[in-house]
């Protein structure tokens, strides 16, 4: 990690990472085979989180996608979709990697784990390359499973409903096993989810709004949220419609939806405590959908609702707190975010009355 000098143009960049073009190999390709097509990177400054051992990055051969010498037809699209559904074993590869890494003494350095990692990389890029992996190339699954793979609906029978012999479970002493046993869902459910919440005094949203307003004042930023009223209303409507769709779509009860909190957190709550296998699988899909929606909403806040393919700009007032174009854009997004929160709180207050 290198910090450019004061006069360097890279100092103007914010919320992004600049990778060097020098060297025999680019750094993104060494970080889980990143190809900068929307990849997100997490920078951890805590020195205690630094790894004690550094391994050579994998070097997978880049495969060129197959090309057509004619225009793409609807049949091509349909065939690609069918092939994708038939070869989409990404989740299976990931779970197998987790199982093998815990069973084998060498963990993720085991040969089977390294092979599974390469298969995972190939499968991730299938939608871009059209190159699928072969099911039969996967290592043979061990009979034993770590205790964190136990399903709540597993019974004591030796075979499942399909006549397949069930795996034997063991107590994992690796980090995932210790984390699994260190979290008691029943205690969380009884002490946190079902705890009595005091209703006197300001609400958490009122406290949040007060804190944000004080941060505005400390930095001499004028809110001007009233100028964003219409834009905030549109974004709030889009958010609520998307969340409402997920609340009903991921509900097991056709007469009752799950809560907005469940959708926002990407986790379906089980009223009896720990999740069932079906709820865990549905929560994975829910989390993916929620991430997609929230990414879209954040993009709208950053760029504004577009009119005639041009982003609406909001800084139509005199202010001394924006020094350049990028700063004005950031303040626009900040004020629009604030306006969305104010609009939401006003609606909550109206419903409470």
Short mmCIF file of C-alpha atoms in Angstrom, two decimals:
data_model
loop_
_atom_site.label_atom_id
_atom_site.label_comp_id
_atom_site.label_asym_id
_atom_site.label_seq_id
_atom_site.Cartn_x
_atom_site.Cartn_y
_atom_site.Cartn_z
CA UNK A 1 0.00 0.00 0.00
CA UNK A 2 1.54 3.30 -1.14
CA UNK A 3 0.23 6.80 -0.42
CA UNK A 4 0.91 9.27 -3.28
CA UNK A 5 2.52 12.63 -2.47
CA UNK A 6 0.37 15.72 -1.95
CA UNK A 7 0.67 17.01 -5.53
CA UNK A 8 -0.07 13.66 -7.20
CA UNK A 9 -3.34 13.49 -9.25
CA UNK A 10 -4.23 10.14 -7.64
CA UNK A 11 -4.86 12.03 -4.37
CA UNK A 12 -8.12 13.31 -5.89
CA UNK A 13 -9.55 9.79 -6.13
CA UNK A 14 -11.89 8.72 -3.33
CA UNK A 15 -13.52 5.43 -2.32
CA UNK A 16 -11.49 3.47 -4.84
CA UNK A 17 -8.19 1.63 -5.13
CA UNK A 18 -5.64 2.46 -7.85
CA UNK A 19 -3.60 -0.53 -9.02
CA UNK A 20 -0.16 -0.17 -10.53
CA UNK A 21 0.44 -1.02 -14.19
CA UNK A 22 4.06 -1.98 -13.52
CA UNK A 23 5.36 -5.45 -12.81
CA UNK A 24 5.22 -8.84 -14.51
CA UNK A 25 1.64 -9.48 -13.42
CA UNK A 26 -1.23 -7.23 -12.43
CA UNK A 27 -2.29 -7.33 -8.78
CA UNK A 28 -6.08 -7.78 -9.38
CA UNK A 29 -5.50 -11.10 -11.13
CA UNK A 30 -3.65 -12.26 -7.99
CA UNK A 31 -6.63 -11.37 -5.77
CA UNK A 32 -9.14 -14.16 -6.48
CA UNK A 33 -8.57 -13.67 -10.22
CA UNK A 34 -10.13 -10.20 -10.21
CA UNK A 35 -10.73 -8.69 -13.64
CA UNK A 36 -11.99 -5.22 -12.61
CA UNK A 37 -15.51 -5.71 -13.95
CA UNK A 38 -17.16 -4.35 -10.81
CA UNK A 39 -15.02 -6.18 -8.26
CA UNK A 40 -15.17 -4.89 -4.68
CA UNK A 41 -12.03 -4.77 -2.53
CA UNK A 42 -11.91 -4.53 1.24
CA UNK A 43 -8.91 -2.76 2.81
CA UNK A 44 -8.24 -3.80 6.42
CA UNK A 45 -5.84 -1.49 8.26
CA UNK A 46 -5.71 -3.48 11.50
CA UNK A 47 -2.17 -4.97 11.71
CA UNK A 48 -3.54 -7.92 13.72
CA UNK A 49 -5.48 -9.03 10.64
CA UNK A 50 -2.35 -9.42 8.52
CA UNK A 51 -1.61 -12.95 7.37
CA UNK A 52 1.47 -14.65 8.76
CA UNK A 53 2.06 -16.65 5.60
CA UNK A 54 1.92 -15.50 2.00
CA UNK A 55 1.20 -17.98 -0.79
CA UNK A 56 1.90 -17.72 -4.48
CA UNK A 57 -1.29 -16.66 -6.33
CA UNK A 58 -2.89 -19.18 -8.63
CA UNK A 59 -2.21 -18.70 -12.32
CA UNK A 60 -5.16 -20.02 -14.29
CA UNK A 61 -4.95 -19.98 -18.05
CA UNK A 62 -7.36 -17.39 -19.46
CA UNK A 63 -9.70 -19.08 -21.92
CA UNK A 64 -11.05 -17.07 -24.81
CA UNK A 65 -14.86 -17.34 -25.14
CA UNK A 66 -16.15 -19.16 -28.23
CA UNK A 67 -17.02 -16.84 -31.10
CA UNK A 68 -19.72 -16.98 -33.72
CA UNK A 69 -19.21 -16.11 -37.39
CA UNK A 70 -22.81 -14.96 -37.61
CA UNK A 71 -25.28 -12.77 -35.68
CA UNK A 72 -26.59 -14.17 -32.39
CA UNK A 73 -30.10 -15.65 -32.64
CA UNK A 74 -32.81 -16.30 -30.08
CA UNK A 75 -31.95 -20.00 -30.28
CA UNK A 76 -28.37 -19.19 -29.27
CA UNK A 77 -29.60 -17.27 -26.24
CA UNK A 78 -32.00 -20.07 -25.26
CA UNK A 79 -29.29 -22.72 -25.66
CA UNK A 80 -26.83 -20.67 -23.61
CA UNK A 81 -29.38 -20.30 -20.82
CA UNK A 82 -30.11 -24.04 -20.80
CA UNK A 83 -26.40 -24.91 -20.80
CA UNK A 84 -25.83 -22.47 -17.96
CA UNK A 85 -28.57 -24.03 -15.85
CA UNK A 86 -27.18 -27.51 -16.53
CA UNK A 87 -23.61 -26.57 -15.62
CA UNK A 88 -24.29 -24.15 -12.73
CA UNK A 89 -22.64 -26.07 -9.89
CA UNK A 90 -20.94 -23.08 -8.27
CA UNK A 91 -22.61 -23.64 -4.90
CA UNK A 92 -21.79 -27.34 -4.94
CA UNK A 93 -18.12 -26.60 -5.64
CA UNK A 94 -17.98 -24.04 -2.83
CA UNK A 95 -19.53 -26.43 -0.30
CA UNK A 96 -17.25 -29.28 -1.40
CA UNK A 97 -14.23 -26.99 -0.96
CA UNK A 98 -15.41 -26.18 2.56
CA UNK A 99 -15.92 -29.85 3.41
CA UNK A 100 -12.55 -30.99 2.07
CA UNK A 101 -10.66 -28.08 3.66
CA UNK A 102 -11.98 -29.04 7.10
CA UNK A 103 -11.42 -32.78 6.72
CA UNK A 104 -7.89 -32.64 5.32
CA UNK A 105 -4.95 -31.79 7.57
CA UNK A 106 -3.47 -29.32 5.06
CA UNK A 107 -6.77 -27.46 4.81
CA UNK A 108 -7.07 -25.22 1.75
CA UNK A 109 -3.53 -26.24 0.70
CA UNK A 110 -4.74 -29.77 0.01
CA UNK A 111 -4.50 -30.79 -3.66
CA UNK A 112 -8.25 -31.40 -3.89
CA UNK A 113 -8.96 -27.91 -2.50
CA UNK A 114 -6.59 -26.34 -5.03
CA UNK A 115 -8.36 -28.22 -7.82
CA UNK A 116 -11.77 -27.12 -6.52
CA UNK A 117 -10.57 -23.51 -6.35
CA UNK A 118 -9.64 -23.64 -10.03
CA UNK A 119 -13.01 -25.19 -10.92
CA UNK A 120 -14.72 -22.45 -8.89
CA UNK A 121 -12.82 -19.74 -10.81
CA UNK A 122 -13.82 -21.30 -14.14
CA UNK A 123 -17.47 -21.60 -13.10
CA UNK A 124 -17.66 -18.00 -11.89
CA UNK A 125 -16.62 -16.76 -15.35
CA UNK A 126 -18.96 -19.10 -17.26
CA UNK A 127 -21.39 -16.32 -18.17
CA UNK A 128 -18.52 -14.46 -19.87
CA UNK A 129 -16.48 -17.30 -21.34
CA UNK A 130 -19.07 -20.01 -21.96
CA UNK A 131 -16.56 -22.54 -20.60
CA UNK A 132 -18.17 -25.00 -18.17
CA UNK A 133 -16.56 -27.46 -15.78
CA UNK A 134 -17.22 -31.18 -15.80
CA UNK A 135 -19.14 -32.62 -12.86
CA UNK A 136 -17.00 -35.75 -12.95
CA UNK A 137 -13.79 -33.77 -12.42
CA UNK A 138 -14.82 -32.94 -8.87
CA UNK A 139 -12.94 -34.81 -6.10
CA UNK A 140 -14.80 -37.58 -4.36
CA UNK A 141 -16.74 -36.31 -1.36
CA UNK A 142 -15.50 -37.62 2.01
CA UNK A 143 -17.96 -39.53 4.17
CA UNK A 144 -17.32 -37.28 7.16
CA UNK A 145 -18.73 -33.79 7.62
CA UNK A 146 -17.91 -31.08 10.12
CA UNK A 147 -20.52 -30.36 12.80
CA UNK A 148 -21.32 -26.96 11.22
CA UNK A 149 -22.81 -28.82 8.24
CA UNK A 150 -25.48 -30.53 10.38
CA UNK A 151 -28.99 -29.68 9.21
CA UNK A 152 -31.72 -29.00 11.75
CA UNK A 153 -34.08 -31.39 10.01
CA UNK A 154 -31.60 -34.30 9.99
CA UNK A 155 -32.98 -37.33 11.83
CA UNK A 156 -31.11 -40.31 13.22
CA UNK A 157 -31.71 -42.56 10.22
CA UNK A 158 -28.62 -43.74 8.34
CA UNK A 159 -30.16 -42.93 4.95
CA UNK A 160 -32.17 -39.99 3.68
CA UNK A 161 -35.50 -40.00 1.84
CA UNK A 162 -33.74 -40.84 -1.45
CA UNK A 163 -31.99 -43.91 0.01
CA UNK A 164 -28.56 -42.22 0.05
CA UNK A 165 -26.33 -42.95 3.02
CA UNK A 166 -25.96 -39.91 5.24
CA UNK A 167 -22.52 -38.61 6.20
CA UNK A 168 -20.99 -38.99 9.65
CA UNK A 169 -20.50 -35.75 11.54
CA UNK A 170 -17.51 -34.87 13.70
CA UNK A 171 -16.52 -31.99 15.97
CA UNK A 172 -14.47 -29.54 13.92
CA UNK A 173 -11.62 -27.87 15.79
CA UNK A 174 -10.84 -25.45 12.97
CA UNK A 175 -12.02 -21.84 12.99
CA UNK A 176 -15.42 -22.49 11.33
CA UNK A 177 -16.20 -25.19 13.86
CA UNK A 178 -15.28 -22.98 16.80
CA UNK A 179 -17.36 -20.11 15.41
CA UNK A 180 -20.29 -22.46 14.83
CA UNK A 181 -20.30 -23.70 18.41
CA UNK A 182 -19.64 -20.24 19.81
CA UNK A 183 -22.94 -18.88 18.45
CA UNK A 184 -26.10 -20.11 20.14
CA UNK A 185 -29.07 -19.12 17.97
CA UNK A 186 -31.55 -19.98 20.71
CA UNK A 187 -29.88 -17.56 23.13
CA UNK A 188 -29.80 -14.85 20.48
CA UNK A 189 -33.48 -15.46 19.75
CA UNK A 190 -34.56 -15.35 23.39
CA UNK A 191 -32.28 -12.57 24.65
CA UNK A 192 -32.06 -10.30 21.61
CA UNK A 193 -34.94 -10.93 19.20
CA UNK A 194 -37.58 -11.31 21.91
CA UNK A 195 -36.21 -8.72 24.31
CA UNK A 196 -38.46 -5.91 25.48
CA UNK A 197 -37.73 -2.68 23.62
CA UNK A 198 -38.34 0.56 25.57
CA UNK A 199 -40.86 2.82 23.82
CA UNK A 200 -40.27 6.00 25.82
CA UNK A 201 -37.91 8.70 24.59
CA UNK A 202 -36.72 9.34 21.02
CA UNK A 203 -36.75 6.50 18.51
CA UNK A 204 -33.59 5.08 16.96
CA UNK A 205 -34.42 6.94 13.72
CA UNK A 206 -34.79 10.23 15.55
CA UNK A 207 -31.44 9.64 17.22
CA UNK A 208 -29.90 8.85 13.83
CA UNK A 209 -31.32 12.00 12.25
CA UNK A 210 -30.03 14.07 15.15
CA UNK A 211 -26.57 12.54 14.83
CA UNK A 212 -26.46 13.12 11.06
CA UNK A 213 -27.63 16.70 11.48
CA UNK A 214 -24.90 17.35 14.04
CA UNK A 215 -22.32 15.93 11.61
CA UNK A 216 -23.65 18.29 8.93
CA UNK A 217 -23.31 21.24 11.30
CA UNK A 218 -19.81 20.23 12.41
CA UNK A 219 -18.64 20.25 8.79
CA UNK A 220 -20.58 23.40 7.84
CA UNK A 221 -22.64 21.48 5.30
CA UNK A 222 -26.07 22.87 4.51
CA UNK A 223 -28.66 20.15 4.07
CA UNK A 224 -31.04 21.75 1.53
CA UNK A 225 -33.01 18.51 1.62
CA UNK A 226 -36.20 20.33 0.61
CA UNK A 227 -34.69 20.83 -2.88
CA UNK A 228 -34.57 17.04 -3.28
CA UNK A 229 -38.17 16.37 -2.30
CA UNK A 230 -39.37 14.98 -5.63
CA UNK A 231 -36.23 12.95 -6.31
CA UNK A 232 -36.32 11.45 -2.82
CA UNK A 233 -39.98 10.53 -3.22
CA UNK A 234 -39.26 8.65 -6.46
CA UNK A 235 -36.29 6.78 -5.01
CA UNK A 236 -38.21 5.94 -1.84
CA UNK A 237 -41.08 4.56 -3.96
CA UNK A 238 -38.72 2.42 -6.03
CA UNK A 239 -37.08 1.09 -2.86
CA UNK A 240 -40.39 0.27 -1.15
CA UNK A 241 -41.81 -1.46 -4.22
CA UNK A 242 -38.69 -3.62 -4.61
CA UNK A 243 -38.57 -4.51 -0.91
CA UNK A 244 -42.29 -5.26 -0.86
CA UNK A 245 -41.89 -7.66 -3.79
CA UNK A 246 -39.20 -9.56 -1.88
CA UNK A 247 -41.27 -9.56 1.32
CA UNK A 248 -43.99 -11.56 -0.45
CA UNK A 249 -41.81 -13.55 -2.85
CA UNK A 250 -39.62 -15.07 -0.12
CA UNK A 251 -42.43 -15.71 2.35
CA UNK A 252 -43.42 -19.32 3.07
CA UNK A 253 -46.92 -18.14 3.98
CA UNK A 254 -48.97 -16.90 0.98
CA UNK A 255 -51.14 -14.86 3.36
CA UNK A 256 -48.37 -13.15 5.30
CA UNK A 257 -45.16 -11.54 4.10
CA UNK A 258 -41.82 -11.52 5.86
CA UNK A 259 -40.69 -8.24 7.44
CA UNK A 260 -38.73 -5.42 5.85
CA UNK A 261 -35.98 -6.09 8.42
CA UNK A 262 -35.63 -9.66 7.17
CA UNK A 263 -35.37 -8.48 3.56
CA UNK A 264 -32.91 -5.71 4.40
CA UNK A 265 -30.68 -8.08 6.41
CA UNK A 266 -31.08 -10.86 3.85
CA UNK A 267 -32.03 -13.42 6.47
CA UNK A 268 -35.41 -15.11 7.04
CA UNK A 269 -36.21 -15.50 10.73
CA UNK A 270 -37.62 -18.71 12.14
CA UNK A 271 -40.12 -17.95 14.89
CA UNK A 272 -39.02 -21.11 16.73
CA UNK A 273 -35.32 -20.21 16.70
CA UNK A 274 -32.72 -21.55 14.24
CA UNK A 275 -33.45 -21.60 10.52
CA UNK A 276 -34.53 -24.68 8.64
CA UNK A 277 -32.56 -25.84 5.60
CA UNK A 278 -35.17 -24.36 3.26
CA UNK A 279 -34.99 -21.02 5.06
CA UNK A 280 -31.20 -20.99 4.87
CA UNK A 281 -31.29 -21.65 1.13
CA UNK A 282 -33.99 -19.01 0.64
CA UNK A 283 -31.97 -16.55 2.73
CA UNK A 284 -29.01 -16.92 0.36
CA UNK A 285 -31.20 -16.01 -2.60
CA UNK A 286 -32.84 -13.21 -0.60
CA UNK A 287 -29.43 -11.75 0.31
CA UNK A 288 -28.39 -11.75 -3.35
CA UNK A 289 -31.61 -10.02 -4.39
CA UNK A 290 -31.36 -7.45 -1.59
CA UNK A 291 -27.75 -6.67 -2.50
CA UNK A 292 -28.81 -6.14 -6.10
CA UNK A 293 -31.66 -3.80 -5.11
CA UNK A 294 -29.57 -1.80 -2.65
CA UNK A 295 -26.74 -1.44 -5.17
CA UNK A 296 -29.28 -0.05 -7.62
CA UNK A 297 -30.74 2.36 -5.03
CA UNK A 298 -27.27 3.60 -4.07
CA UNK A 299 -26.52 4.17 -7.75
CA UNK A 300 -29.71 6.21 -8.08
CA UNK A 301 -28.73 8.32 -5.08
CA UNK A 302 -25.25 8.91 -6.48
CA UNK A 303 -26.38 9.71 -9.99
CA UNK A 304 -29.92 10.96 -9.44
CA UNK A 305 -33.08 9.97 -11.28
CA UNK A 306 -32.26 10.39 -14.95
CA UNK A 307 -34.32 12.50 -17.33
CA UNK A 308 -33.72 12.23 -21.06
CA UNK A 309 -30.63 10.08 -20.33
CA UNK A 310 -29.01 12.85 -18.31
CA UNK A 311 -28.59 12.75 -14.55
CA UNK A 312 -30.51 15.43 -12.71
CA UNK A 313 -28.18 17.79 -10.86
CA UNK A 314 -29.24 19.32 -7.58
CA UNK A 315 -26.75 22.03 -6.63
CA UNK A 316 -28.88 24.93 -7.88
CA UNK A 317 -28.05 27.19 -4.98
CA UNK A 318 -25.15 29.25 -3.70
CA UNK A 319 -22.86 27.40 -1.32
CA UNK A 320 -19.25 27.67 -0.25
CA UNK A 321 -18.84 24.09 0.89
CA UNK A 322 -18.16 22.62 -2.56
CA UNK A 323 -14.72 23.33 -3.99
CA UNK A 324 -14.74 21.34 -7.22
CA UNK A 325 -16.96 19.23 -9.44
CA UNK A 326 -16.31 15.94 -7.60
CA UNK A 327 -17.04 17.58 -4.23
CA UNK A 328 -20.33 19.00 -5.53
CA UNK A 329 -21.35 15.56 -6.79
CA UNK A 330 -20.55 14.02 -3.39
CA UNK A 331 -22.55 16.71 -1.57
CA UNK A 332 -25.44 16.15 -3.99
CA UNK A 333 -25.47 12.44 -3.13
CA UNK A 334 -25.17 13.20 0.58
CA UNK A 335 -28.08 15.63 0.54
CA UNK A 336 -30.23 13.32 -1.55
CA UNK A 337 -29.53 10.50 0.94
CA UNK A 338 -30.57 12.80 3.76
CA UNK A 339 -33.75 13.77 1.91
CA UNK A 340 -34.63 10.09 1.36
CA UNK A 341 -34.29 9.49 5.11
CA UNK A 342 -36.40 12.55 5.95
CA UNK A 343 -39.12 11.44 3.52
CA UNK A 344 -39.09 7.96 5.04
CA UNK A 345 -39.37 9.32 8.59
CA UNK A 346 -42.25 11.59 7.67
CA UNK A 347 -44.12 8.62 6.24
CA UNK A 348 -43.45 6.54 9.36
CA UNK A 349 -44.70 9.39 11.54
CA UNK A 350 -47.89 9.70 9.47
CA UNK A 351 -48.57 5.95 9.80
CA UNK A 352 -47.95 6.12 13.55
CA UNK A 353 -50.55 8.86 13.88
#
